[in-house]
Amino acid sequence: MSATPGPTSRDPQQPVGIDTLLERVRAGYKRIEPHEAYEAARAGDALLVDIRYAALRERDGLIPGALVVERNELEWRLDPQGSHRLPEATSHALRIVVICNEGYASSLAAQSLHQLGLHRATDLVGGFQAWRGAGLPVV
């Protein structure tokens, strides 16, 4: 008889739901509100990175000055040590604000950037929709 394998004392990685995962990830850094992100970008203290897919950007518009990087390329483009990095990926001290549509995927993306050593990476609370809802510039 074959039993379905389950978690054991030797398996430290227990299954977790997405809501719990988001809580854990977000506890590891301070998220940023739209007006704070706007001011940080204007002051040159933050690089805004839009990871929304093309259809959402076409439908809703763009944040002026934000760097568009598809989610599946994010780590390769922002790793300061990577051979495929963008010119803006100058150091691990760079403050990056990741922006998705509503602020969920961006949390996981920010955590991934932390794993690359980009410890100032964060994400926008509420994503692009919160930015637009706050009346901030969109083109």
PDB file of N, CA, C and O in Angstrom, residues 47 49 67-69 73-94 96 113 116 118:
ATOM      1  N   LEU A  47      13.686  54.523  -6.770  1.00  0.00           N
ATOM      2  CA  LEU A  47      13.412  54.130  -8.143  1.00  0.00           C
ATOM      3  C   LEU A  47      12.078  53.401  -8.148  1.00  0.00           C
ATOM      4  O   LEU A  47      11.928  52.360  -7.488  1.00  0.00           O
ATOM      5  N   VAL A  49       9.428  51.050  -9.813  1.00  0.00           N
ATOM      6  CA  VAL A  49       9.497  49.971 -10.793  1.00  0.00           C
ATOM      7  C   VAL A  49       8.110  49.349 -10.942  1.00  0.00           C
ATOM      8  O   VAL A  49       7.583  48.754 -10.016  1.00  0.00           O
ATOM      9  N   LEU A  67      10.164  53.003 -13.992  1.00  0.00           N
ATOM     10  CA  LEU A  67      10.826  52.051 -14.862  1.00  0.00           C
ATOM     11  C   LEU A  67       9.898  50.851 -15.029  1.00  0.00           C
ATOM     12  O   LEU A  67       9.422  50.294 -14.038  1.00  0.00           O
ATOM     13  N   VAL A  68       9.611  50.466 -16.257  1.00  0.00           N
ATOM     14  CA  VAL A  68       8.755  49.310 -16.515  1.00  0.00           C
ATOM     15  C   VAL A  68       9.644  48.080 -16.680  1.00  0.00           C
ATOM     16  O   VAL A  68      10.517  48.056 -17.546  1.00  0.00           O
ATOM     17  N   VAL A  69       9.424  47.098 -15.816  1.00  0.00           N
ATOM     18  CA  VAL A  69      10.161  45.840 -15.873  1.00  0.00           C
ATOM     19  C   VAL A  69       9.153  44.723 -15.662  1.00  0.00           C
ATOM     20  O   VAL A  69       8.519  44.660 -14.603  1.00  0.00           O
ATOM     21  N   GLU A  73      11.231  39.319 -15.429  1.00  0.00           N
ATOM     22  CA  GLU A  73      12.604  39.792 -15.674  1.00  0.00           C
ATOM     23  C   GLU A  73      13.170  40.588 -14.504  1.00  0.00           C
ATOM     24  O   GLU A  73      14.325  41.005 -14.543  1.00  0.00           O
ATOM     25  N   LEU A  74      12.373  40.821 -13.484  1.00  0.00           N
ATOM     26  CA  LEU A  74      12.722  41.749 -12.412  1.00  0.00           C
ATOM     27  C   LEU A  74      14.087  41.488 -11.787  1.00  0.00           C
ATOM     28  O   LEU A  74      14.927  42.383 -11.712  1.00  0.00           O
ATOM     29  N   GLU A  75      14.311  40.274 -11.329  1.00  0.00           N
ATOM     30  CA  GLU A  75      15.573  39.975 -10.638  1.00  0.00           C
ATOM     31  C   GLU A  75      16.770  40.133 -11.564  1.00  0.00           C
ATOM     32  O   GLU A  75      17.816  40.639 -11.160  1.00  0.00           O
ATOM     33  N   TRP A  76      16.639  39.712 -12.803  1.00  0.00           N
ATOM     34  CA  TRP A  76      17.742  39.810 -13.758  1.00  0.00           C
ATOM     35  C   TRP A  76      18.074  41.262 -14.077  1.00  0.00           C
ATOM     36  O   TRP A  76      19.210  41.618 -14.264  1.00  0.00           O
ATOM     37  N   ARG A  77      17.058  42.110 -14.140  1.00  0.00           N
ATOM     38  CA  ARG A  77      17.257  43.516 -14.513  1.00  0.00           C
ATOM     39  C   ARG A  77      17.733  44.394 -13.360  1.00  0.00           C
ATOM     40  O   ARG A  77      18.373  45.405 -13.585  1.00  0.00           O
ATOM     41  N   LEU A  78      17.417  44.007 -12.117  1.00  0.00           N
ATOM     42  CA  LEU A  78      17.764  44.863 -10.983  1.00  0.00           C
ATOM     43  C   LEU A  78      18.921  44.355 -10.143  1.00  0.00           C
ATOM     44  O   LEU A  78      19.361  45.057  -9.233  1.00  0.00           O
ATOM     45  N   ASP A  79      19.444  43.191 -10.432  1.00  0.00           N
ATOM     46  CA  ASP A  79      20.604  42.673  -9.700  1.00  0.00           C
ATOM     47  C   ASP A  79      21.845  43.467 -10.117  1.00  0.00           C
ATOM     48  O   ASP A  79      22.286  43.374 -11.266  1.00  0.00           O
ATOM     49  N   PRO A  80      22.420  44.253  -9.208  1.00  0.00           N
ATOM     50  CA  PRO A  80      23.587  45.063  -9.570  1.00  0.00           C
ATOM     51  C   PRO A  80      24.787  44.242 -10.048  1.00  0.00           C
ATOM     52  O   PRO A  80      25.656  44.766 -10.735  1.00  0.00           O
ATOM     53  N   GLN A  81      24.813  42.970  -9.718  1.00  0.00           N
ATOM     54  CA  GLN A  81      25.913  42.097 -10.133  1.00  0.00           C
ATOM     55  C   GLN A  81      25.588  41.311 -11.391  1.00  0.00           C
ATOM     56  O   GLN A  81      26.445  40.608 -11.912  1.00  0.00           O
ATOM     57  N   GLY A  82      24.365  41.426 -11.878  1.00  0.00           N
ATOM     58  CA  GLY A  82      23.914  40.612 -12.993  1.00  0.00           C
ATOM     59  C   GLY A  82      24.393  41.112 -14.347  1.00  0.00           C
ATOM     60  O   GLY A  82      24.554  42.311 -14.566  1.00  0.00           O
ATOM     61  N   SER A  83      24.579  40.197 -15.243  1.00  0.00           N
ATOM     62  CA  SER A  83      25.031  40.545 -16.590  1.00  0.00           C
ATOM     63  C   SER A  83      23.905  41.154 -17.426  1.00  0.00           C
ATOM     64  O   SER A  83      24.168  41.777 -18.450  1.00  0.00           O
ATOM     65  N   HIS A  84      22.661  41.028 -16.999  1.00  0.00           N
ATOM     66  CA  HIS A  84      21.518  41.570 -17.742  1.00  0.00           C
ATOM     67  C   HIS A  84      20.881  42.760 -17.027  1.00  0.00           C
ATOM     68  O   HIS A  84      19.745  43.126 -17.314  1.00  0.00           O
ATOM     69  N   ARG A  85      21.633  43.355 -16.110  1.00  0.00           N
ATOM     70  CA  ARG A  85      21.062  44.444 -15.319  1.00  0.00           C
ATOM     71  C   ARG A  85      20.834  45.695 -16.160  1.00  0.00           C
ATOM     72  O   ARG A  85      21.511  45.924 -17.158  1.00  0.00           O
ATOM     73  N   LEU A  86      19.885  46.485 -15.709  1.00  0.00           N
ATOM     74  CA  LEU A  86      19.610  47.782 -16.328  1.00  0.00           C
ATOM     75  C   LEU A  86      20.608  48.809 -15.805  1.00  0.00           C
ATOM     76  O   LEU A  86      21.145  48.646 -14.697  1.00  0.00           O
ATOM     77  N   PRO A  87      20.848  49.878 -16.538  1.00  0.00           N
ATOM     78  CA  PRO A  87      21.790  50.910 -16.067  1.00  0.00           C
ATOM     79  C   PRO A  87      21.386  51.501 -14.714  1.00  0.00           C
ATOM     80  O   PRO A  87      22.249  51.931 -13.944  1.00  0.00           O
ATOM     81  N   GLU A  88      20.098  51.515 -14.401  1.00  0.00           N
ATOM     82  CA  GLU A  88      19.626  52.057 -13.125  1.00  0.00           C
ATOM     83  C   GLU A  88      19.984  51.172 -11.935  1.00  0.00           C
ATOM     84  O   GLU A  88      19.969  51.635 -10.795  1.00  0.00           O
ATOM     85  N   ALA A  89      20.322  49.920 -12.178  1.00  0.00           N
ATOM     86  CA  ALA A  89      20.655  48.974 -11.101  1.00  0.00           C
ATOM     87  C   ALA A  89      22.114  49.167 -10.702  1.00  0.00           C
ATOM     88  O   ALA A  89      22.980  48.372 -11.028  1.00  0.00           O
ATOM     89  N   THR A  90      22.359  50.244  -9.970  1.00  0.00           N
ATOM     90  CA  THR A  90      23.729  50.662  -9.689  1.00  0.00           C
ATOM     91  C   THR A  90      24.349  50.069  -8.432  1.00  0.00           C
ATOM     92  O   THR A  90      25.558  49.962  -8.345  1.00  0.00           O
ATOM     93  N   SER A  91      23.524  49.717  -7.440  1.00  0.00           N
ATOM     94  CA  SER A  91      24.099  49.165  -6.207  1.00  0.00           C
ATOM     95  C   SER A  91      23.032  48.456  -5.386  1.00  0.00           C
ATOM     96  O   SER A  91      21.833  48.647  -5.596  1.00  0.00           O
ATOM     97  N   HIS A  92      23.489  47.695  -4.404  1.00  0.00           N
ATOM     98  CA  HIS A  92      22.574  47.006  -3.500  1.00  0.00           C
ATOM     99  C   HIS A  92      21.910  47.986  -2.532  1.00  0.00           C
ATOM    100  O   HIS A  92      20.936  47.639  -1.875  1.00  0.00           O
ATOM    101  N   ALA A  93      22.426  49.217  -2.449  1.00  0.00           N
ATOM    102  CA  ALA A  93      21.847  50.228  -1.565  1.00  0.00           C
ATOM    103  C   ALA A  93      20.705  50.991  -2.223  1.00  0.00           C
ATOM    104  O   ALA A  93      20.067  51.827  -1.585  1.00  0.00           O
ATOM    105  N   LEU A  94      20.414  50.693  -3.474  1.00  0.00           N
ATOM    106  CA  LEU A  94      19.356  51.365  -4.210  1.00  0.00           C
ATOM    107  C   LEU A  94      18.001  51.131  -3.543  1.00  0.00           C
ATOM    108  O   LEU A  94      17.665  50.003  -3.183  1.00  0.00           O
ATOM    109  N   ILE A  96      14.319  50.717  -4.022  1.00  0.00           N
ATOM    110  CA  ILE A  96      13.414  50.338  -5.104  1.00  0.00           C
ATOM    111  C   ILE A  96      12.009  50.207  -4.538  1.00  0.00           C
ATOM    112  O   ILE A  96      11.806  49.578  -3.500  1.00  0.00           O
ATOM    113  N   LEU A 113      13.685  40.551  -4.224  1.00  0.00           N
ATOM    114  CA  LEU A 113      14.805  41.492  -4.353  1.00  0.00           C
ATOM    115  C   LEU A 113      15.635  41.520  -3.072  1.00  0.00           C
ATOM    116  O   LEU A 113      16.860  41.636  -3.129  1.00  0.00           O
ATOM    117  N   LEU A 116      18.226  38.996  -3.081  1.00  0.00           N
ATOM    118  CA  LEU A 116      19.392  39.341  -3.913  1.00  0.00           C
ATOM    119  C   LEU A 116      20.303  40.350  -3.224  1.00  0.00           C
ATOM    120  O   LEU A 116      21.312  40.752  -3.786  1.00  0.00           O
ATOM    121  N   LEU A 118      19.144  43.410  -2.143  1.00  0.00           N
ATOM    122  CA  LEU A 118      18.589  44.754  -2.312  1.00  0.00           C
ATOM    123  C   LEU A 118      17.676  45.048  -1.120  1.00  0.00           C
ATOM    124  O   LEU A 118      16.448  45.017  -1.214  1.00  0.00           O
TER     125      LEU A 118
END
